[in-house]
Coordinates of C-alpha atoms in Angstrom, one line a residue:
X1 CA -23.1 1.5 -20.7
X2 CA -24.5 -2.1 -20.3
X3 CA -25.5 -3.6 -17.1
X4 CA -22.5 -5.9 -17.1
X5 CA -19.9 -3.1 -17.8
X6 CA -21.7 -0.9 -15.1
X7 CA -21.4 -3.8 -12.6
X8 CA -17.7 -4.4 -13.4
X9 CA -17.0 -0.6 -13.0
X10 CA -18.9 -0.3 -9.7
X11 CA -17.7 -3.6 -8.1
X12 CA -14.1 -3.9 -9.4
X13 CA -12.6 -1.0 -11.2
X14 CA -13.9 1.9 -9.3
X15 CA -12.9 0.7 -5.9
X16 CA -9.4 0.1 -7.2
X17 CA -9.0 3.7 -8.3
X18 CA -10.7 5.1 -5.1
X19 CA -8.9 2.9 -2.5
X20 CA -7.9 5.1 0.4
X21 CA -4.3 5.3 1.1
X22 CA -3.0 4.5 4.6
X23 CA -0.1 6.5 6.0
X24 CA 3.2 5.4 7.4
X25 CA 6.3 7.2 8.8
X26 CA 9.8 6.3 7.8
X27 CA 13.2 7.2 9.0
X28 CA 16.0 8.1 6.7
X29 CA 18.9 7.4 9.0
X30 CA 22.1 9.2 7.8
X31 CA 25.7 9.6 9.1
X32 CA 28.5 11.7 7.8
X33 CA 31.8 10.2 6.7
X34 CA 34.9 11.3 5.0
X35 CA 33.6 10.1 1.7
X36 CA 30.1 11.8 2.1
X37 CA 26.9 10.8 3.7
X38 CA 25.9 7.2 4.3
X39 CA 22.3 5.7 4.6
X40 CA 21.5 3.0 7.0
X41 CA 19.5 0.2 5.1
X42 CA 17.8 -2.6 6.9
X43 CA 16.3 -5.9 5.6
X44 CA 12.6 -6.4 5.9
X45 CA 11.5 -9.3 8.1
X46 CA 9.2 -11.0 5.6
X47 CA 11.0 -10.7 2.2
X48 CA 14.6 -9.7 3.3
X49 CA 14.6 -6.9 0.7
X50 CA 16.4 -3.6 1.6
X51 CA 14.2 -0.9 3.1
X52 CA 14.4 2.1 5.5
X53 CA 12.8 1.7 9.0
X54 CA 9.1 2.6 8.8
X55 CA 5.8 1.8 10.5
X56 CA 2.1 2.8 11.2
X57 CA 1.2 5.9 13.3
X58 CA 1.5 5.4 17.0
X59 CA -0.8 7.0 19.6
X60 CA 0.7 10.0 21.1
X61 CA 3.5 10.5 18.5
X62 CA 3.7 12.7 15.6
X63 CA 5.3 11.7 12.3
X64 CA 8.8 12.5 13.3
X65 CA 8.5 10.9 16.7
X66 CA 7.1 7.8 15.1
X67 CA 9.9 7.6 12.5
X68 CA 12.5 7.9 15.4
X69 CA 10.8 5.2 17.4
X70 CA 10.7 2.8 14.3
X71 CA 14.4 3.6 13.8
X72 CA 15.1 2.4 17.3
X73 CA 12.9 -0.7 17.2
X74 CA 13.9 -1.9 13.7
X75 CA 17.6 -0.8 13.6
X76 CA 18.8 0.2 17.0
X77 CA 19.3 3.8 16.0
X78 CA 20.2 6.4 18.7
X79 CA 19.6 9.8 17.0
X80 CA 21.8 12.8 17.3
X81 CA 19.1 15.0 15.5
X82 CA 15.6 14.5 14.2
X83 CA 14.2 16.3 11.4
X84 CA 10.8 17.7 12.4
X85 CA 9.5 18.0 8.7
X86 CA 9.3 15.3 6.1
X87 CA 12.2 15.4 3.5
X88 CA 9.9 13.5 1.1
X89 CA 7.3 11.0 0.6
X90 CA 6.8 7.8 -1.4
X91 CA 4.0 5.4 -2.1
X92 CA 4.0 1.5 -2.2
X93 CA 1.5 -1.3 -2.0
X94 CA 1.8 -3.3 1.3
X95 CA 0.9 -6.8 0.7
X96 CA -1.3 -8.0 3.6
X97 CA -1.4 -11.4 5.2
X98 CA -4.5 -12.2 3.1
X99 CA -2.6 -11.5 -0.1
X100 CA -4.4 -8.2 -0.8
X101 CA -2.6 -5.1 -1.5
X102 CA -3.0 -1.8 0.7
X103 CA -1.8 1.4 -0.9
X104 CA 0.4 3.3 1.5
X105 CA 1.7 6.8 1.5
X106 CA 5.0 7.0 3.5
X107 CA 6.3 10.3 4.8
X108 CA 10.1 10.3 5.3
X109 CA 11.9 12.1 8.1
X110 CA 15.7 12.7 8.4
X111 CA 17.4 11.0 11.4
X112 CA 21.0 12.0 11.9
X113 CA 22.5 8.9 13.8
X114 CA 24.6 9.3 16.8
X115 CA 25.2 5.6 17.3
X116 CA 23.8 2.1 16.7
X117 CA 22.9 0.0 19.7
X118 CA 23.8 -3.8 19.6
X119 CA 20.7 -4.7 21.6
X120 CA 17.2 -3.4 20.3
X121 CA 13.7 -4.9 19.9
X122 CA 14.3 -6.4 16.4
X123 CA 17.9 -7.3 16.8
X124 CA 18.5 -10.8 15.2
X125 CA 15.5 -10.3 12.9
X126 CA 17.0 -7.8 10.5
X127 CA 20.5 -7.1 8.8
X128 CA 21.8 -3.5 8.9
X129 CA 24.2 -2.0 6.5
X130 CA 25.6 1.5 5.9
X131 CA 25.8 2.3 2.3
X132 CA 26.2 5.4 -0.1
X133 CA 23.0 7.1 -1.1
X134 CA 23.6 5.8 -4.7
X135 CA 23.9 2.2 -3.5
X136 CA 20.8 2.6 -1.3
X137 CA 18.9 4.1 -4.2
X138 CA 19.9 1.0 -6.3
X139 CA 18.9 -1.5 -3.6
X140 CA 15.4 -0.2 -2.6
X141 CA 12.4 -1.3 -4.7
X142 CA 10.3 1.9 -4.4
X143 CA 11.1 4.3 -7.2
X144 CA 10.1 7.4 -5.3
X145 CA 12.2 6.4 -2.4
X146 CA 15.1 5.8 -4.8
X147 CA 14.7 9.3 -6.1
X148 CA 14.8 10.7 -2.5
X149 CA 18.0 8.9 -1.9
X150 CA 19.6 10.0 -5.2
X151 CA 19.1 13.5 -4.3
X152 CA 21.0 13.4 -0.9

């Protein structure tokens, strides 16, 4: 391998392949209806695309508890039941403020919704909508999350 190719590998290509993944926790918020389950989608604050509530780890909280807290802060969810084990996971690239991409592995926890509050920390910053799992799968951008939604 030439010095130039070795330098490209070591400085550019290799770090891209070996980038460590950060971890987030997401809440798959569900309710039962006469027509089957519905998924709560919210819009992201920056791009307005459809997502499920998610966030970075929180001190003193495990993954399920973090997902529950994110569901409250981002969507006003008051849970009836919280799944303690992930129902799946998906990956995506989080675009940071400097324009770089950070690979993220997101563990998804089921949250059965008791009710939605009108007043919650990010009220007015996001739109919430109940949709069928199929519609949710069609709206989200992450293929692995879409697959989780299609299998509900």
